[in-house]
CSV table of C-alpha atoms in Angstrom, one decimal:
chain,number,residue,atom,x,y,z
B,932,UNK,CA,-12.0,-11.1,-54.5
B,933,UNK,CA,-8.6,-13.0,-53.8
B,934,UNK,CA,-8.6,-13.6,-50.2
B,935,UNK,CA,-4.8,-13.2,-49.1
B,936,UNK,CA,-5.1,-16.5,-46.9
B,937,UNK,CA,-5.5,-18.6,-50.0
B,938,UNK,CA,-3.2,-19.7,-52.7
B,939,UNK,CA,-3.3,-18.4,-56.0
B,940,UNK,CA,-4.6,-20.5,-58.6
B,941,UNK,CA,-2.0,-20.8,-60.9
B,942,UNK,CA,-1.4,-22.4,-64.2
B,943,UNK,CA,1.6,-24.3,-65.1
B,944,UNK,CA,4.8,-21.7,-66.1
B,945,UNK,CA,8.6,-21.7,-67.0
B,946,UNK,CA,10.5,-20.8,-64.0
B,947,UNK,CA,11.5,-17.8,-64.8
B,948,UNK,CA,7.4,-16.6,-64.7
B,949,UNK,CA,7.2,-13.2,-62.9
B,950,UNK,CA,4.8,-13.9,-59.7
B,951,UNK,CA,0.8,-12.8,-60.4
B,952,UNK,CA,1.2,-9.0,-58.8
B,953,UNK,CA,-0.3,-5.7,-59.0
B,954,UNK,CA,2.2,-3.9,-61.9
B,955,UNK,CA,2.7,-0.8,-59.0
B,956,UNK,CA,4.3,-3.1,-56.4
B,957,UNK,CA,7.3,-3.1,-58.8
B,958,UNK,CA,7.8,0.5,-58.4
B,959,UNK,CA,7.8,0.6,-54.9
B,960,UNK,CA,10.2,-2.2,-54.5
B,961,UNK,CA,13.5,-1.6,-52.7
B,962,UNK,CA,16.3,-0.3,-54.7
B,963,UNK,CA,19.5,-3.1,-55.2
B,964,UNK,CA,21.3,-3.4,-51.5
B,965,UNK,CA,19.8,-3.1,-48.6
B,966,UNK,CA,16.9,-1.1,-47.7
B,967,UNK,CA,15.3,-0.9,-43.8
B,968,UNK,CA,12.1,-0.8,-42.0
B,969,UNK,CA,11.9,1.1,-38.1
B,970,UNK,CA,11.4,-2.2,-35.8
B,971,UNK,CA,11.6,-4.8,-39.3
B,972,UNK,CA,13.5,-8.0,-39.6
B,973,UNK,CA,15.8,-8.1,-42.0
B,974,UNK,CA,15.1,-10.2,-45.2
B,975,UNK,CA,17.4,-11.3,-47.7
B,976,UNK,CA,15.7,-12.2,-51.1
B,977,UNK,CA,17.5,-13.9,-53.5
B,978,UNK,CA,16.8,-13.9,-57.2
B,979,UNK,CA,18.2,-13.4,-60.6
B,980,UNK,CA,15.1,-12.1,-62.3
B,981,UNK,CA,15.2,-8.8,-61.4
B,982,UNK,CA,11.1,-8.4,-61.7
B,983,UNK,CA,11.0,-11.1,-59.1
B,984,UNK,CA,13.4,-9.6,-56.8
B,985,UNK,CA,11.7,-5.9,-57.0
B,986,UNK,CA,8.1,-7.3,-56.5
B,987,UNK,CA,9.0,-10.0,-53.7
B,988,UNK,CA,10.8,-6.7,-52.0
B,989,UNK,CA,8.4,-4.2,-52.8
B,990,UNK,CA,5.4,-6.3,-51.2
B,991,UNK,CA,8.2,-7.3,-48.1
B,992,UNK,CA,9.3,-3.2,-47.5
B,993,UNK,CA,5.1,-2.5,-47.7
B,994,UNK,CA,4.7,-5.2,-44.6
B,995,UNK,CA,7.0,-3.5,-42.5
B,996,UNK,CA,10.3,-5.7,-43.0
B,997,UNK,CA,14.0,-4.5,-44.0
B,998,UNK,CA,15.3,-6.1,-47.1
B,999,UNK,CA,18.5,-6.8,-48.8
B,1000,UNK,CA,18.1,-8.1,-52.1
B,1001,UNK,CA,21.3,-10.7,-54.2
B,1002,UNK,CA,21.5,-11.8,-57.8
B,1003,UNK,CA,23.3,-14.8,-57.6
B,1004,UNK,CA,24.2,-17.7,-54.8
B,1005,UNK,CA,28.2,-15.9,-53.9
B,1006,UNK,CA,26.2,-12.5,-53.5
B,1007,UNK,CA,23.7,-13.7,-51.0
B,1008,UNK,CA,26.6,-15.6,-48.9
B,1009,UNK,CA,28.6,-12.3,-48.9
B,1010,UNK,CA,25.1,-10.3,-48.2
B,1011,UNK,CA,24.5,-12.7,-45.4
B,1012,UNK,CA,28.1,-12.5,-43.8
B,1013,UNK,CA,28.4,-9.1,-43.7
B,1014,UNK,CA,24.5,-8.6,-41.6
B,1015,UNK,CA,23.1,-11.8,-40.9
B,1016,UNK,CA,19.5,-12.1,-42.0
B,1017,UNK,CA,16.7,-13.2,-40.3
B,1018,UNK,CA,15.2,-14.6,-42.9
B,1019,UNK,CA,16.1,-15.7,-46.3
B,1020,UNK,CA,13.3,-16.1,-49.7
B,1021,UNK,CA,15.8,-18.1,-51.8
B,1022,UNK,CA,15.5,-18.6,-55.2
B,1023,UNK,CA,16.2,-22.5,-56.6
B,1024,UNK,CA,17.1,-21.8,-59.8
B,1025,UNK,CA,20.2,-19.7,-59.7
B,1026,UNK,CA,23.4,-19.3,-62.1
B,1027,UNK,CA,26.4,-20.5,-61.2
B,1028,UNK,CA,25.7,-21.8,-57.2
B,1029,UNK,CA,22.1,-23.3,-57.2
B,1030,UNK,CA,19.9,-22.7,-54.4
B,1031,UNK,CA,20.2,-25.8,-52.7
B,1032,UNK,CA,23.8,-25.0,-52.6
B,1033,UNK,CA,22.9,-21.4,-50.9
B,1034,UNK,CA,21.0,-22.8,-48.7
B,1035,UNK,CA,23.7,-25.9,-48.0
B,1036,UNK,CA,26.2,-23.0,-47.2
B,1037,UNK,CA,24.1,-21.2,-45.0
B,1038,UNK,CA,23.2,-23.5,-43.0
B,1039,UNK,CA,26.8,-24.4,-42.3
B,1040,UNK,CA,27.4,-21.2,-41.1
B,1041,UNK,CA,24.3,-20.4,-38.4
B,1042,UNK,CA,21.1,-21.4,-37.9
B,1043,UNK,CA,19.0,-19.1,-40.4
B,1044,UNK,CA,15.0,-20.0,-41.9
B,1045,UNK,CA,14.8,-19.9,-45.7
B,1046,UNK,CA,11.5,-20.0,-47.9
B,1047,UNK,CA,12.6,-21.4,-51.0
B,1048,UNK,CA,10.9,-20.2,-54.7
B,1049,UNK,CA,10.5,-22.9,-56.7
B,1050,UNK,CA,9.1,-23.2,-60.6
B,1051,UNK,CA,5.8,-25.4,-60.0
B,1052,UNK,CA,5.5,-28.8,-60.9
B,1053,UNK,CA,9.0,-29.4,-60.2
B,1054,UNK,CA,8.6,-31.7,-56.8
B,1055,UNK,CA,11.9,-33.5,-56.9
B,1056,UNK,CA,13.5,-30.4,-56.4
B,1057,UNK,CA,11.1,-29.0,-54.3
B,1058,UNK,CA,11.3,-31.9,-52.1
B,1059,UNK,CA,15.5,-31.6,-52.2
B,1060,UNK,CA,14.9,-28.6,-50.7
B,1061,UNK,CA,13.5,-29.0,-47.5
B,1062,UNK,CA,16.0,-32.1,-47.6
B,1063,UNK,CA,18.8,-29.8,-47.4
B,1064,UNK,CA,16.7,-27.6,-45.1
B,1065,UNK,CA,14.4,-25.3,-46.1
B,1066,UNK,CA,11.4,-24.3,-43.9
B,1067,UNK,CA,8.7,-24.1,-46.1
B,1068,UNK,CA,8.6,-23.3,-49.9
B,1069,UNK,CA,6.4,-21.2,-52.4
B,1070,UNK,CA,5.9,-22.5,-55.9
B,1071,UNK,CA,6.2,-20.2,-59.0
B,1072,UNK,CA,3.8,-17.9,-60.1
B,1073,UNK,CA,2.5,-17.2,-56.6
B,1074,UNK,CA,0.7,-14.3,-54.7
B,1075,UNK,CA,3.2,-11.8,-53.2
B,1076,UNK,CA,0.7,-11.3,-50.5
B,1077,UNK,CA,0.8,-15.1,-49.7
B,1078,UNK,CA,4.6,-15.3,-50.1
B,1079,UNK,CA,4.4,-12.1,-46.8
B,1080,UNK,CA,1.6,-14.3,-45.0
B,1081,UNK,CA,4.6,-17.4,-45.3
B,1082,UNK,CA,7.4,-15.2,-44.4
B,1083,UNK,CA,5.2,-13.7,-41.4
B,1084,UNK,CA,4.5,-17.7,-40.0
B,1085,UNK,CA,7.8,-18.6,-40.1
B,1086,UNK,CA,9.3,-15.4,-38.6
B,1087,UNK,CA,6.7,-16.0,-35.9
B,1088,UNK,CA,7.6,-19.2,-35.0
B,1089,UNK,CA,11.1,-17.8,-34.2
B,1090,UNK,CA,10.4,-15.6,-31.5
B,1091,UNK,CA,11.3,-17.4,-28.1
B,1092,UNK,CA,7.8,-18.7,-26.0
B,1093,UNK,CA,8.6,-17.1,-22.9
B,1094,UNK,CA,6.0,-18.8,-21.1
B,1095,UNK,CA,6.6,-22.3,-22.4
B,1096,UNK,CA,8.0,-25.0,-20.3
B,1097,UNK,CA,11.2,-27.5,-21.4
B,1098,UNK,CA,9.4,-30.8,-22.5
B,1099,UNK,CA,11.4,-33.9,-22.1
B,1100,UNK,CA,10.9,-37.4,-22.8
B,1101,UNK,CA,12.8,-40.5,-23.9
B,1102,UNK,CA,16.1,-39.0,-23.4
B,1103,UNK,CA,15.1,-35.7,-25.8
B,1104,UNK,CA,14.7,-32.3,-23.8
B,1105,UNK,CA,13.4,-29.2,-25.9
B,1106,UNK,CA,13.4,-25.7,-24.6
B,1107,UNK,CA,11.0,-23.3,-26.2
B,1108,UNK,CA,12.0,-20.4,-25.0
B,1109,UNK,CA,16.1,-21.1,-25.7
B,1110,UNK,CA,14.8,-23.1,-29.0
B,1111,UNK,CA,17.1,-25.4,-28.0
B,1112,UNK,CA,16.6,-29.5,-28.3
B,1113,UNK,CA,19.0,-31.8,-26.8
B,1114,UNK,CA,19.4,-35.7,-27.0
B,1115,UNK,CA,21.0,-37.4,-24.2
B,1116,UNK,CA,22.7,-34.4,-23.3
B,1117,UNK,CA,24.3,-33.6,-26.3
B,1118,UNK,CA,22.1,-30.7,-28.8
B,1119,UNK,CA,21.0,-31.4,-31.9
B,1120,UNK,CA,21.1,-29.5,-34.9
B,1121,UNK,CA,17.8,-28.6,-36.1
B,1122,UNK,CA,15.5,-26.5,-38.8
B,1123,UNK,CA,13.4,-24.5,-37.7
B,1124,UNK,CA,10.4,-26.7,-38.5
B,1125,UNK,CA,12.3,-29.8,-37.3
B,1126,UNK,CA,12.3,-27.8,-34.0
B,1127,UNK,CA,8.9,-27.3,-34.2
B,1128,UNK,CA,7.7,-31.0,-34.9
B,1129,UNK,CA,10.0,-32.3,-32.4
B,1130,UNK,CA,8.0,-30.1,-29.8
B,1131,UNK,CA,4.4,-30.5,-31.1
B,1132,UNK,CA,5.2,-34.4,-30.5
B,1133,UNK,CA,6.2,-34.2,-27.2
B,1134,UNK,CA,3.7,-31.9,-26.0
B,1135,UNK,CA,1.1,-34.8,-27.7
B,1136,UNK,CA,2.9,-38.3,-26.7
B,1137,UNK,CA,0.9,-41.3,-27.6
B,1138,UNK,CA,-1.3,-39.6,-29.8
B,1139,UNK,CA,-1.7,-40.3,-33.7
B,1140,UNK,CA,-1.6,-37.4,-36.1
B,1141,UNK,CA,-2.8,-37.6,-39.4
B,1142,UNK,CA,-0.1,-35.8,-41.9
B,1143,UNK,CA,-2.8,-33.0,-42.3
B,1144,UNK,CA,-3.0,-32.2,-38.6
B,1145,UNK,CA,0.6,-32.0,-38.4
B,1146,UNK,CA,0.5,-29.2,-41.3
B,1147,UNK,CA,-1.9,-27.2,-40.1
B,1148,UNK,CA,-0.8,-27.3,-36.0
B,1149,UNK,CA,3.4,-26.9,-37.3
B,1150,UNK,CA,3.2,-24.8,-40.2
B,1151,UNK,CA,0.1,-23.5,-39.2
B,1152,UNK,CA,-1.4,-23.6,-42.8
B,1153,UNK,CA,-4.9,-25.7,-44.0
B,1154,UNK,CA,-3.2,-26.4,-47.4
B,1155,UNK,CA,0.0,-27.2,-49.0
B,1156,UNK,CA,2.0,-30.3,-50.3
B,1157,UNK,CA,2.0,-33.1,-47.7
B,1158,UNK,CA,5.4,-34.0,-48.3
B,1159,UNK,CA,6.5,-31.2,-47.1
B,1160,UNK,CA,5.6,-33.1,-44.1
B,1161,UNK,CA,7.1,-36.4,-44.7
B,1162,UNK,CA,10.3,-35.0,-45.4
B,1163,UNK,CA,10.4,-33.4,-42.1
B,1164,UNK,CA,9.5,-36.5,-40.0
B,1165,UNK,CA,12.2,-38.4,-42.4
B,1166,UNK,CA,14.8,-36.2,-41.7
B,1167,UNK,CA,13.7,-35.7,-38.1
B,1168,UNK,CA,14.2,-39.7,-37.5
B,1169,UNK,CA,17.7,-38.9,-38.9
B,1170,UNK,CA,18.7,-36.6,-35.6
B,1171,UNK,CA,16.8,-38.6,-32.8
B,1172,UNK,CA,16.0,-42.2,-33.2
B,1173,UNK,CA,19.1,-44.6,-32.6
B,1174,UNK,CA,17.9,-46.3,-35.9
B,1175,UNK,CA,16.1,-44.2,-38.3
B,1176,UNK,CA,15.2,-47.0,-40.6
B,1177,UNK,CA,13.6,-48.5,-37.4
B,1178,UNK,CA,12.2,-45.7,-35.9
B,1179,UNK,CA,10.6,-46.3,-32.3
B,1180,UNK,CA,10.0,-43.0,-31.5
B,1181,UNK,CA,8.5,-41.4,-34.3
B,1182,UNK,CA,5.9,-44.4,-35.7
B,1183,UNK,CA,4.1,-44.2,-39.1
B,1184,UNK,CA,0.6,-45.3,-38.0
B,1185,UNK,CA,-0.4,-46.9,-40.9
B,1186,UNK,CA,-3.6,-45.2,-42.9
B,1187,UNK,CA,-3.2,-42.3,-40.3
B,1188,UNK,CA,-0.2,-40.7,-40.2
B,1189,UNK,CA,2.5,-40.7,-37.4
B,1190,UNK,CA,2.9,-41.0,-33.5
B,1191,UNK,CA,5.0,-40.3,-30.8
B,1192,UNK,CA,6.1,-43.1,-28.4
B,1193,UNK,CA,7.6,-41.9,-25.3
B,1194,UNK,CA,8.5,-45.6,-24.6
B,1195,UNK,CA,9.9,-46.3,-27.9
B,1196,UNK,CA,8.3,-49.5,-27.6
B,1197,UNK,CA,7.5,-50.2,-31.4
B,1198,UNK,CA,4.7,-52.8,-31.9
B,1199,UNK,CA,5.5,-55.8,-34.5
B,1200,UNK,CA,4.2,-55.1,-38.0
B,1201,UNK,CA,1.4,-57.3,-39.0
B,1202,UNK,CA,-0.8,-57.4,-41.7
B,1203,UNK,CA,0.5,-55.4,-45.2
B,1204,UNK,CA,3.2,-53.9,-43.0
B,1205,UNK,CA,4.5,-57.7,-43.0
B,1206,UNK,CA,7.5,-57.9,-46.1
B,1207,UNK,CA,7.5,-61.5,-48.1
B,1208,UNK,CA,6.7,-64.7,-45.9
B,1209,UNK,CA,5.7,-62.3,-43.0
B,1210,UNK,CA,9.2,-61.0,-42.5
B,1211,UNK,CA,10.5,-58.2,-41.4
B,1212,UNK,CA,9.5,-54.6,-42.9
B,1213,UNK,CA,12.7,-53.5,-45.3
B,1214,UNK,CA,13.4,-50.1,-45.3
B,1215,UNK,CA,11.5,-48.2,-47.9
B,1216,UNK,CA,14.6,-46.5,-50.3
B,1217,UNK,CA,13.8,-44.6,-53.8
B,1218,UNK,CA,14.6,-47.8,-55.3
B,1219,UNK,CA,11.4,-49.8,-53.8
B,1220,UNK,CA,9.5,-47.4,-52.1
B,1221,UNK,CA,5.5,-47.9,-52.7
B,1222,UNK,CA,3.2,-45.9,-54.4
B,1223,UNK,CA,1.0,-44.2,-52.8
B,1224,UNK,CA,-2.2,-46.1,-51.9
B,1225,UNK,CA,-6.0,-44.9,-50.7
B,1226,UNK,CA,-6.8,-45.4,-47.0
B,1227,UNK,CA,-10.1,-46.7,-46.0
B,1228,UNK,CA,-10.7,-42.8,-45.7
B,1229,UNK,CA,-9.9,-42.3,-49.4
B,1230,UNK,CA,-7.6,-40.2,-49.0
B,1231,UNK,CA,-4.1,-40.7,-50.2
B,1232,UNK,CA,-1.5,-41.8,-48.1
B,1233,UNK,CA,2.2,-42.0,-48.8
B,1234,UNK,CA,3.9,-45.2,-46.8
B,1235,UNK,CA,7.1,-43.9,-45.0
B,1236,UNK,CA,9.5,-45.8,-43.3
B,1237,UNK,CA,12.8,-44.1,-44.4
């Protein structure tokens, strides 16, 4: 039996593929509009396969949650305008305004988490995604009760932790309970899994985290693309280090994964992290980025610098 904790396996499929789902969740899905749960958050899903939408909503109305279900990428910013969701499953491949584009736009206009539906093997957009912010992202065909188990982490990860403390270090103050992160005074604009990395570092300074630990202690899963997490710490970099192409705060511990250094003291490369003649590590672009090699571990390990 399919255990809902674990991802479907799935073959490769066009992206249009209907997600693997019991036939009668389709039937029970919410109507076109909104529809609302007693004590629900409100969800908008947007899709223009109209089997997606009605399954995605069925299974979301069945968990308890209030949906409002768009078509296309000008619906959904209307949708969103008129009652601001609290969460948004966002369809990449949309007519007319692309998802990245929804999402682009929404995020311009509040702070807002979105699970983006991708068609599977399609990483370059899946990593352009959580690029332009996206919180985590389910590949097509998936398991509707995975896609609720998703939606239920992130929505969790929301609510304010009353009893948590502000953390502050090197100039950066987060606020758990406000979910609020400031540099030098002055707040920074961050996802909400940006927030969340930012706050799992500086609750662990000095400590190296191997890109697998991070997964499972942030998004609080034991599987899933490790990218995903390398795109965060990238774009992380972006909002707090002085020089993200020099990062001193958040290090890439080589054949381990990354570290946060209260001191922003960061050690001179040696050994392969030396570039020609022993010179100074370039940046690593899409143009000359390496890749990936085996650690002593085997396991793969992608080099980030950017």
């Amino acid at each position: 039996m399919h255990q809902p904790h674990e991802p479907t396996p799935a073959s490769r499929a066009a992206p249009r593929t209907a997600p693997q789902t019991a036939p009668q969740a389709a039937s029970q899905a919410a109507p076109h509009g909104a529809s609302r749960s007693a004590g629900g958050a409100r969800i908008l899903v947007v899709d223009d396969d109209p089997t997606v939408a009605e399954v995605v909503s069925g299974y979301l109305v069945r968990a308890g949650y209030g949906v409002d279900r768009a078509g296309d990428g000008p619906d959904a910013l209307a949708r969103a305008a008129a009652h601001w969701p609290d969460l948004v499953v966002l369809d990449l491949m949309l007519p007319g305004m692309d998802g990245l584009e929804v999402c682009r736009r929404l995020r311009d206009r509040g702070p807002v988490p979105v699970i983006m539906l991708t068609a599977r093997g399609d990483e370059d957009d899946r990593i352009m995604g959580l690029e332009v912010g996206a919180d985590d992202y389910v590949t097509k065909p998936f398991s509707p009760r995975e896609l609720v188990l998703r939606v239920e982490s992130v929505l969790r990860r929301t609510r304010p932790a009353v009893a948590a403390r502000p953390l502050s270090a090197a100039g950066l103050t987060v606020d758990p309970a406000a979910r609020r992160a400031t540099k030098q005074g002055t707040e920074l604009a961050l996802t909400l899994r940006e927030f969340d990395l930012l706050s799992f570092l500086l609750r662990h300074p000095g400590r190296a985290f191997a890109r697998e630990d991070l997964m499972r202690e942030v998004w609080g899963w034991d599987f899933g693309d490790l990218s995903t997490v390398t795109v965060h710490v990238r774009r992380l970099r972006g909002k707090v280090e002085d020089d993200p192409a020099r990062p001193r705060l958040i290090q890439t511990v080589w054949g381990v994964g990354y570290r946060f250094d209260p001191t922003g003291d960061a050690p001179r490369p040696t050994g392969d992290a030396l570039g020609p003649a022993g010179g100074a590590l370039l940046p690593i672009t899409r143009e000359n980025a390496p890749v990936p090699t085996a650690d002593d571990d085997g396991r793969e390990e992608e080099a980030d610098h950017a």
